[in-house]
Coordinates of N, CA and C in Angstrom, one line a residue:
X15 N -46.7 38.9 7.2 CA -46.6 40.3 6.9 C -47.3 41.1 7.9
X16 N -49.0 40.9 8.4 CA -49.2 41.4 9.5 C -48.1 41.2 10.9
X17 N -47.6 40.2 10.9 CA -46.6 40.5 12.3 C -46.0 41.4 12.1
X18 N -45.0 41.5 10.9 CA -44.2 42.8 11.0 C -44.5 43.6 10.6
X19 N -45.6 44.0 10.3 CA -46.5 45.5 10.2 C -46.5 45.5 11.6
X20 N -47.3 44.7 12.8 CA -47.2 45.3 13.7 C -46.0 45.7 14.8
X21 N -45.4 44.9 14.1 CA -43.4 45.0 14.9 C -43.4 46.9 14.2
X22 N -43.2 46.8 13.1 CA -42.8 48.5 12.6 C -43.8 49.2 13.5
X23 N -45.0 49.3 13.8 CA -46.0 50.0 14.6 C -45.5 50.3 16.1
X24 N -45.2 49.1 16.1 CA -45.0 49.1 17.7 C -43.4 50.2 17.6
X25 N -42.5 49.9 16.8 CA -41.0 50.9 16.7 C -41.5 52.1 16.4
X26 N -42.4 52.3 16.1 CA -42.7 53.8 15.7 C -42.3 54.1 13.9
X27 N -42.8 52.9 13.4 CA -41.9 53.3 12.0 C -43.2 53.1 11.5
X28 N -44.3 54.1 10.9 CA -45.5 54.1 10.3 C -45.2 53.5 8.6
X29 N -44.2 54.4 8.2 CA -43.6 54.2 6.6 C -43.6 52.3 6.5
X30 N -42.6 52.0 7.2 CA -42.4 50.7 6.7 C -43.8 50.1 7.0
X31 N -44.3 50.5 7.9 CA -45.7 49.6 8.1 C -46.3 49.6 7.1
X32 N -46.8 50.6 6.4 CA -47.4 50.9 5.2 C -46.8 50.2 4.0
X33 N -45.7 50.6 3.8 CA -45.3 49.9 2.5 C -45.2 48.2 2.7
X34 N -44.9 47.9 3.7 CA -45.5 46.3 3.5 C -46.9 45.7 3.0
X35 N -47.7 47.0 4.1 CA -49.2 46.6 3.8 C -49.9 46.8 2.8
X36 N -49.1 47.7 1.5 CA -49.8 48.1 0.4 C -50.5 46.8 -0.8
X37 N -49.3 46.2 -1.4 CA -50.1 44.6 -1.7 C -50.9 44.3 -1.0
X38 N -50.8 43.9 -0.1 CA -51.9 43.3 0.8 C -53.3 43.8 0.8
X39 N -53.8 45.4 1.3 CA -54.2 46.0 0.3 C -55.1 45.9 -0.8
X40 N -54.2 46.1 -1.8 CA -54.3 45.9 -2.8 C -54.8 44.8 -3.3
X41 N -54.8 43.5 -2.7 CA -55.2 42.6 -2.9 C -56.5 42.1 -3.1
X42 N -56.9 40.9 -3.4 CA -58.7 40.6 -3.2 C -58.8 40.4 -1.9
X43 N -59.9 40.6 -1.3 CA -60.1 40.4 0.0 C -59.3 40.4 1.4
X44 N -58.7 41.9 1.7 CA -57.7 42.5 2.3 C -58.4 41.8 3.5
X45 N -57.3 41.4 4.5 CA -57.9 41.0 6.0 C -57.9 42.9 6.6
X46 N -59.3 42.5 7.5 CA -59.5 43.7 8.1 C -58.1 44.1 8.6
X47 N -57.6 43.5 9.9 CA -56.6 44.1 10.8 C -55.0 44.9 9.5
X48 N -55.4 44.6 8.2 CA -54.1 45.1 7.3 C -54.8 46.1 6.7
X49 N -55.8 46.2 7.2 CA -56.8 47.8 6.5 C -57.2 48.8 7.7
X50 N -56.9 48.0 8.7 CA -56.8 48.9 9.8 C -55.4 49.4 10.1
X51 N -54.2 48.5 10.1 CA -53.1 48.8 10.1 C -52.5 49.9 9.2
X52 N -52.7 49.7 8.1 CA -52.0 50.6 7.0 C -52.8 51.7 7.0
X53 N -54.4 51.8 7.4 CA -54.5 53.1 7.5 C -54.1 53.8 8.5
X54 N -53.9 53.7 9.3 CA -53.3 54.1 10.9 C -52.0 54.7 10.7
X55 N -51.0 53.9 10.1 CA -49.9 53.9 9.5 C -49.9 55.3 8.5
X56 N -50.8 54.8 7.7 CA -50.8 55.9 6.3 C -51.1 57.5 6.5
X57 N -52.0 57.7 7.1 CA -52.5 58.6 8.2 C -51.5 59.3 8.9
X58 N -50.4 58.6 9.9 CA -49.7 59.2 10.7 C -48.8 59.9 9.7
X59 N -48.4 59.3 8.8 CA -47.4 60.0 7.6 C -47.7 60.9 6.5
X60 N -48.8 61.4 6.7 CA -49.6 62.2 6.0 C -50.1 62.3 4.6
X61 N -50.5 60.4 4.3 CA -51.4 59.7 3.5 C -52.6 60.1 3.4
X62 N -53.5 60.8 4.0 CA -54.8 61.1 4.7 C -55.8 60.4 3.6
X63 N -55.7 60.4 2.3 CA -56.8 60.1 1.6 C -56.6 58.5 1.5
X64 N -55.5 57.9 1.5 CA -55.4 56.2 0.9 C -55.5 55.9 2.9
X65 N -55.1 56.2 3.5 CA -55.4 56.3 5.2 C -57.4 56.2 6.0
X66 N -57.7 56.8 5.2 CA -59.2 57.2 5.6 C -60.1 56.2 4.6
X67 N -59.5 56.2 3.5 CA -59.8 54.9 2.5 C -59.9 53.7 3.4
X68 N -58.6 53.4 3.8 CA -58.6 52.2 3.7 C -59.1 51.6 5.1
X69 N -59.7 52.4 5.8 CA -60.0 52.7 7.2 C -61.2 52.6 7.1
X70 N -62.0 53.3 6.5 CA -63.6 53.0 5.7 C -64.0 51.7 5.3
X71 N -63.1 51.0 4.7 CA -63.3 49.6 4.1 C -63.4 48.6 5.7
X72 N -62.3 48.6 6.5 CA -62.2 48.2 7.3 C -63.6 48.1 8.7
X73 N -63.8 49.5 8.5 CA -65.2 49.5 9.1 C -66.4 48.6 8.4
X74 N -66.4 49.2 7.4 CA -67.2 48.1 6.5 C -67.3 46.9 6.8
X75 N -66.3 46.6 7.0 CA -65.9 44.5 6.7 C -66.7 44.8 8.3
X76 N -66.0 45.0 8.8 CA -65.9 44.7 10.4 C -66.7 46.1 11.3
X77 N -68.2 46.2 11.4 CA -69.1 46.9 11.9 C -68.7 47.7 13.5
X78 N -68.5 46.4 14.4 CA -67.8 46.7 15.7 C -66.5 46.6 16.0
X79 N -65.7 47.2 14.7 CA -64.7 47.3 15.2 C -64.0 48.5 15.8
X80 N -63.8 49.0 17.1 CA -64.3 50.0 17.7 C -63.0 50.9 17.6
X81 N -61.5 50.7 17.8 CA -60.5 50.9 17.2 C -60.6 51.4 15.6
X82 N -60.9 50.9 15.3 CA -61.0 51.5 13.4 C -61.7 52.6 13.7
X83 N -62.9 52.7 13.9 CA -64.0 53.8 14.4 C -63.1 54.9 14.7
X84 N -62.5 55.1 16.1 CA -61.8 56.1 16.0 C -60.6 56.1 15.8
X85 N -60.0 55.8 14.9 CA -58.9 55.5 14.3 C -59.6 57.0 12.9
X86 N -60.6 56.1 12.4 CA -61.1 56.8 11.0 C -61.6 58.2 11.9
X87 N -62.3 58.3 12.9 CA -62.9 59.6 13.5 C -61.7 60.6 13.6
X88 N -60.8 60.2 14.7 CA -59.7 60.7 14.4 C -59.2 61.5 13.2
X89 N -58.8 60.7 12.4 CA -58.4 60.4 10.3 C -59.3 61.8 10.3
X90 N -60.6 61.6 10.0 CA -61.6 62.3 9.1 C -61.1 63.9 10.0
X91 N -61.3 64.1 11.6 CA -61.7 65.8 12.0 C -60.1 66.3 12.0
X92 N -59.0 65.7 11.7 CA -57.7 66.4 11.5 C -57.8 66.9 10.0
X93 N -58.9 66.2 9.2 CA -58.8 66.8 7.9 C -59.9 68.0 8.0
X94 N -60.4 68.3 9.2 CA -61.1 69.3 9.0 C -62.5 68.8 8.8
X95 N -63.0 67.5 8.4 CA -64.1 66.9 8.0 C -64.9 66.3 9.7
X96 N -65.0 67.6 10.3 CA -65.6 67.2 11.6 C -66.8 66.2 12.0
X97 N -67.8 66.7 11.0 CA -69.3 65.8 10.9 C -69.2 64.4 11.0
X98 N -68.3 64.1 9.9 CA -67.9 62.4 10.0 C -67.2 61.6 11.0
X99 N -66.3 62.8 11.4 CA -65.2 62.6 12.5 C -66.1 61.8 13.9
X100 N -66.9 63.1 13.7 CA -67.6 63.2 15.1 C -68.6 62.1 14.9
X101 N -69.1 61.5 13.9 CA -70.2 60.4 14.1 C -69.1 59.4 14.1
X102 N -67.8 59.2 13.5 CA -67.3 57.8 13.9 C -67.1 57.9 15.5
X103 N -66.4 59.1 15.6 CA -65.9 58.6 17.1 C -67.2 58.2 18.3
X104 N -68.3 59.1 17.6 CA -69.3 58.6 18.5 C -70.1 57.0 18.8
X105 N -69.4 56.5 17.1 CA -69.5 54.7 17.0 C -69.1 54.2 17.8
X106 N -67.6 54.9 17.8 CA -66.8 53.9 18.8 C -67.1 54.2 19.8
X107 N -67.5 55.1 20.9 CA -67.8 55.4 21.9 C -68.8 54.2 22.3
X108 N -70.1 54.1 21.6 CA -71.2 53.4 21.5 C -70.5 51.7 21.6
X109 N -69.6 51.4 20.7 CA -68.9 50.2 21.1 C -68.3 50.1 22.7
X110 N -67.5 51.3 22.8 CA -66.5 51.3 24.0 C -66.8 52.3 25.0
X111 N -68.0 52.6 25.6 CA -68.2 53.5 26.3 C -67.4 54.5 27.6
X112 N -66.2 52.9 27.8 CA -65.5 53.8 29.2 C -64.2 53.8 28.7
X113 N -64.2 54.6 27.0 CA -62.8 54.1 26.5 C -62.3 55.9 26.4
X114 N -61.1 56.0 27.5 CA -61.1 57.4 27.8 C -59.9 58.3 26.1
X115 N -59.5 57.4 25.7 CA -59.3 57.7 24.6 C -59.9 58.0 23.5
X116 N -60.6 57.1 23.3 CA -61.9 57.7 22.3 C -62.8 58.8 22.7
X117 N -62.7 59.1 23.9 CA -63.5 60.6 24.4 C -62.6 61.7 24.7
X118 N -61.2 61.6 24.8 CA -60.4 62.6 24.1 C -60.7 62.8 23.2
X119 N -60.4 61.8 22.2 CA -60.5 62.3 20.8 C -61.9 62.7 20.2
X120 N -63.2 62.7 21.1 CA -64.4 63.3 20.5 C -64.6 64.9 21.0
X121 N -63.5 64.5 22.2 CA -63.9 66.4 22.4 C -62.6 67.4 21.9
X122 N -61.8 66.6 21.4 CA -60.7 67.7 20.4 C -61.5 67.9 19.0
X123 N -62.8 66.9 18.7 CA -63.2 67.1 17.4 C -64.4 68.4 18.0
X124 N -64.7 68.1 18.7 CA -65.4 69.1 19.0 C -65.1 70.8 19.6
X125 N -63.9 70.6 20.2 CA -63.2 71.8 20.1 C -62.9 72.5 19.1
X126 N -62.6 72.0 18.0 CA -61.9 72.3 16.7 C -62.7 72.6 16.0
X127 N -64.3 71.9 16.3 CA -65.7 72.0 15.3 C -65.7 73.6 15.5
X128 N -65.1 74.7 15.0 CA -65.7 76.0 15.5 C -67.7 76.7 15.0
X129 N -67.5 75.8 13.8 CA -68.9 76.3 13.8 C -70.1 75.1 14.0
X130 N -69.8 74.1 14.8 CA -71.1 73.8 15.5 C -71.1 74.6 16.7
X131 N -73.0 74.1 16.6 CA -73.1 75.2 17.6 C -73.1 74.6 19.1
X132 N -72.6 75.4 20.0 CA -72.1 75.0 21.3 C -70.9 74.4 21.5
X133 N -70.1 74.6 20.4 CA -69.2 73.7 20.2 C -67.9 73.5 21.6
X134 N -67.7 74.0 22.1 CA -67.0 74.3 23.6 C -67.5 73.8 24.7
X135 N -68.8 74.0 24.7 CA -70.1 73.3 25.7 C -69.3 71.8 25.4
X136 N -69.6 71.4 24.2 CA -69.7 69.6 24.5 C -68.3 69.4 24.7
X137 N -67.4 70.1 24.1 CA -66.0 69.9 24.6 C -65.5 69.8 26.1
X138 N -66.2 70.6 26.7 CA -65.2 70.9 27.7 C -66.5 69.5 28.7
X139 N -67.4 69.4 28.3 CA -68.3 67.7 28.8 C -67.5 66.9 28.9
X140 N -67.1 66.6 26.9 CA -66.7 65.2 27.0 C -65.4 65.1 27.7
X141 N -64.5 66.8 27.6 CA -62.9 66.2 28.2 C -63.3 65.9 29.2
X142 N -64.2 66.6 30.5 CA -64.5 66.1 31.9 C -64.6 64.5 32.0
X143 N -65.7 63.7 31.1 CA -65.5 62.3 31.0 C -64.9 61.7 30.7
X144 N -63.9 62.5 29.6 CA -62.3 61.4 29.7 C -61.7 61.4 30.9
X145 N -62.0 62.6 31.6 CA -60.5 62.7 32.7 C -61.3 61.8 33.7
X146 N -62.5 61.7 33.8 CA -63.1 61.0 35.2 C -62.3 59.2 34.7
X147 N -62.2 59.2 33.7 CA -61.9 57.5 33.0 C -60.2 57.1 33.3
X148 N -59.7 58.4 32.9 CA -58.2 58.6 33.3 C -57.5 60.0 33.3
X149 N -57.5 60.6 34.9 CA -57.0 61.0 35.1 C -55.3 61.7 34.5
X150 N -54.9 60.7 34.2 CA -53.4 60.9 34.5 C -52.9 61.6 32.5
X151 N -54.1 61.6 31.8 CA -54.1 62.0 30.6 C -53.6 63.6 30.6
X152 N -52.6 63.4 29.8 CA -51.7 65.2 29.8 C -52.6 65.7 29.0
X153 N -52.5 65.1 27.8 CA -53.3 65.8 26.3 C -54.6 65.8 26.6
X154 N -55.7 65.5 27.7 CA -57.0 65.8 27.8 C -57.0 66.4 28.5
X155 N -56.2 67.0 29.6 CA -56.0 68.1 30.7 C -55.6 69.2 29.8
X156 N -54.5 69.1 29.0 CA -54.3 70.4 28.3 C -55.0 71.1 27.2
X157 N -56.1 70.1 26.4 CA -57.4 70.8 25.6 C -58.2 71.1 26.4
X158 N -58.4 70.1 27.6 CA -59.6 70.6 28.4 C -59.4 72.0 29.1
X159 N -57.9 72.6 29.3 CA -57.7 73.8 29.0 C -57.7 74.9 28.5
X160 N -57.3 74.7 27.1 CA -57.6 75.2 25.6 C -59.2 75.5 25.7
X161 N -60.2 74.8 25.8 CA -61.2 74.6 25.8 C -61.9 75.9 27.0
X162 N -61.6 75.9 28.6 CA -61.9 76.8 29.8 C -60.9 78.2 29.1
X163 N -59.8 77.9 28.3 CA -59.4 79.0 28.0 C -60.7 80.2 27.3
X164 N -60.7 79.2 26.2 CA -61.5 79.8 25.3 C -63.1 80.2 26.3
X165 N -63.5 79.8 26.7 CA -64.8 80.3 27.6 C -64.2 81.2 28.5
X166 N -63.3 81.7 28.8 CA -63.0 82.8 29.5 C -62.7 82.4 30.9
X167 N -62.8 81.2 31.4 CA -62.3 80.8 32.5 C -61.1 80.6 33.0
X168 N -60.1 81.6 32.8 CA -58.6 81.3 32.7 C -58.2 80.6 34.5
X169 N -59.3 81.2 35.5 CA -58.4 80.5 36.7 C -58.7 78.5 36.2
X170 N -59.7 78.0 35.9 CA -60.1 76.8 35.8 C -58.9 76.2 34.7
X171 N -58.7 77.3 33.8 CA -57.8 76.8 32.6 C -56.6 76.7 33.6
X172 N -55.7 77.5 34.2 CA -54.7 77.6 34.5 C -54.5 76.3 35.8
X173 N -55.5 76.2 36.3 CA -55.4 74.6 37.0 C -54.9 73.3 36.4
X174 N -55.2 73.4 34.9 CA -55.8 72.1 34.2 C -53.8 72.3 33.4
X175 N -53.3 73.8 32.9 CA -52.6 74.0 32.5 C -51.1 73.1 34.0
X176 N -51.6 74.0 35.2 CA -50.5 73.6 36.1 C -50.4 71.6 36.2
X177 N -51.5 70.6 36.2 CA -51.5 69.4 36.2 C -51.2 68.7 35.0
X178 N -51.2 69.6 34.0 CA -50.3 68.8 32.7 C -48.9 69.2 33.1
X179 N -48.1 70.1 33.6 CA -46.7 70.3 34.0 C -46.3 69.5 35.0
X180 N -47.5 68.8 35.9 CA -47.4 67.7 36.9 C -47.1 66.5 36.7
X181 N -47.9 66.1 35.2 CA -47.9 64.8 34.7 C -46.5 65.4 34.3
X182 N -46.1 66.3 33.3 CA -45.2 65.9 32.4 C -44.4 67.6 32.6
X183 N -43.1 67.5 33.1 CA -42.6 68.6 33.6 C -41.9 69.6 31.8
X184 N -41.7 68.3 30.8 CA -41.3 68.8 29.5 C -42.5 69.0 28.4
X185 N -43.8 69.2 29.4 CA -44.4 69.9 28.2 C -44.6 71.1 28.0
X186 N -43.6 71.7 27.1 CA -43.6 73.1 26.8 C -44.9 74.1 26.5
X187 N -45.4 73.6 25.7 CA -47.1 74.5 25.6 C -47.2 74.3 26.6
X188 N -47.1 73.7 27.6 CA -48.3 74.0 29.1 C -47.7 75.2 30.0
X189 N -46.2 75.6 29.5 CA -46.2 76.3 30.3 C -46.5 77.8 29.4
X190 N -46.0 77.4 28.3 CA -46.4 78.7 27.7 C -48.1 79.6 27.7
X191 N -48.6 78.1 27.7 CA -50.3 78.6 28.0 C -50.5 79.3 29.5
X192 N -49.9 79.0 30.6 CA -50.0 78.9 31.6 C -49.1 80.4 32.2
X193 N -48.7 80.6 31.1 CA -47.7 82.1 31.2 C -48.1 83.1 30.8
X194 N -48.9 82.4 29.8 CA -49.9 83.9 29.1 C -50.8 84.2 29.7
X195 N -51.8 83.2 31.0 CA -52.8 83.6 31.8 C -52.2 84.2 32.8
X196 N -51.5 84.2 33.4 CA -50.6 84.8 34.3 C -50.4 85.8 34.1
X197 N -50.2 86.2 32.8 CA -49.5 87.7 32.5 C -50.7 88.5 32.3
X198 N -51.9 88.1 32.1 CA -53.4 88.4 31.9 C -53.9 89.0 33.5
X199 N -53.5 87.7 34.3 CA -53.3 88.3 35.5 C -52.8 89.2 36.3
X200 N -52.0 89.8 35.8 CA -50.9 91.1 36.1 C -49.9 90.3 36.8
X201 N -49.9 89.1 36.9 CA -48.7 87.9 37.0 C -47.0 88.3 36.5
X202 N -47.1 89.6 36.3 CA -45.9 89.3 34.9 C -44.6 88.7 34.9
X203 N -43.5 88.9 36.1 CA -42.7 87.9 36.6 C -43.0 86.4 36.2
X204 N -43.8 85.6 36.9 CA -44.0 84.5 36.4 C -44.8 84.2 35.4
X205 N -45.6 85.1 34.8 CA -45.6 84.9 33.0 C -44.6 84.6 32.3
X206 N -43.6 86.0 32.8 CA -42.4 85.9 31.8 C -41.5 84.7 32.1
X207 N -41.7 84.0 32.9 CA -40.9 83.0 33.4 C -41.1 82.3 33.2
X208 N -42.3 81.8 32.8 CA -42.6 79.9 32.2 C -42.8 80.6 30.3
X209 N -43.1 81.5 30.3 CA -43.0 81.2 29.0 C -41.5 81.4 27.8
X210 N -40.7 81.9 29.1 CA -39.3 81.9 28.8 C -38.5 80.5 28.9
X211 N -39.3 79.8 29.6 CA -38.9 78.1 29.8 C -39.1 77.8 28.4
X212 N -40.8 78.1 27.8 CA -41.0 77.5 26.4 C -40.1 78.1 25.6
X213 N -39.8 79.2 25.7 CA -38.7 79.4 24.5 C -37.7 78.3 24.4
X214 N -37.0 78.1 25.7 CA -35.6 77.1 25.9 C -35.9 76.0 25.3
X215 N -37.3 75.4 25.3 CA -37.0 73.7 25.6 C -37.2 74.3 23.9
X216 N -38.0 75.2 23.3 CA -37.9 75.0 21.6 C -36.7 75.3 21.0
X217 N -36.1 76.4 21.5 CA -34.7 76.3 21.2 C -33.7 74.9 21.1
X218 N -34.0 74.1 21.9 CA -33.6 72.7 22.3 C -33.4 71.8 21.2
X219 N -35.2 72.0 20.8 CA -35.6 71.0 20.4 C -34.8 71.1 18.5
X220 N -35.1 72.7 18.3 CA -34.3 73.0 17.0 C -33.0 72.4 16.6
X221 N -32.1 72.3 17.9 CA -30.8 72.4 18.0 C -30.5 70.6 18.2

């Protein structure tokens, strides 16, 4: 059953992964890796409470398991439950120190944290030490501009905005972010022109 939980994972089919894993589960003495799985799974599908459940247990059993950590860190600051978020992901960090994914995901909890204080401060830290880990990360380049956005740094943002369109020429919010500073700039030609791209590729995507 774990193999093909992780075959559906790997297809991108969260649902089936889950519903196989639920007996299991359910069962007496669930193996960690099917309490990590199905929450991951459960979670992506918008299970959040049997997802973060079963993700908690898993931590439990298994202290260092540094994947579960932010898997559940993750889980917890999408629900808005930052505090928890932010101490798992800091577990896992503490397990995985040069794990540039888990420090993505601590400084989107931290961007999002609007009422801790400094909250942008440690954001715009931790994306710098994801990117020093990997570079080539779209999604830590483009919060870490979200992030310079919000501090009023729009030339620094608009850098970070132009190298996520480098990595990835179909990411629509980068240009639309990147069109609104521009037009801020008295840019307005090419404001209106990348954020008229974002219109197309949404139109696209509707269609």
């Amino acid at each position: 059953v774990l193999s093909l939980a992780q075959l559906y994972t790997q297809q991108n089919q969260p649902v089936k992964a889950a519903k196989i894993l639920e007996p299991v589960i359910k069962g007496a003495n669930p193996p960690v890796a099917a309490l990590y799985i199905y929450g991951k799974s459960a979670n992506s599908v918008g299970q959040s409470t049997t997802g973060i459940d079963s993700l908690k247990k898993a931590v439990t059993i298994s202290p260092d398991f540094a994947d579960a950590h932010h898997a559940l860190g993750s889980a917890l600051a999408n629900q808005t439950k930052y505090d928890e978020g932010i101490a798992s992901l800091k577990r896992a960090l503490e397990l995985s120190p040069e794990n540039a994914n888990y420090m993505y995901a601590l400084g989107n909890a931290y961007l999002f944290h609007v009422t801790l204080k400094d909250h942008l401060q440690l954001a715009k830290e931790t994306f710098e030490k994801s990117l020093e880990r990997d570079p080539s990360s779209q999604w830590a380049h483009y919060y870490y501009g979200m992030t310079l956005e919000q501090m009023g740094d729009d030339n620094s943002a608009a850098r970070e905005y132009r190298r996520v369109i480098e990595i990835n020429k179909e990411f629509a919010s980068g240009f639309y972010r990147l069109g609104a500073i521009y037009k801020r700039q008295g840019r307005l030609e090419e404001g209106k022109k990348l954020q008229a791209y974002f219109d197309k590729r949404n139109r696209e995507a509707i269609t």
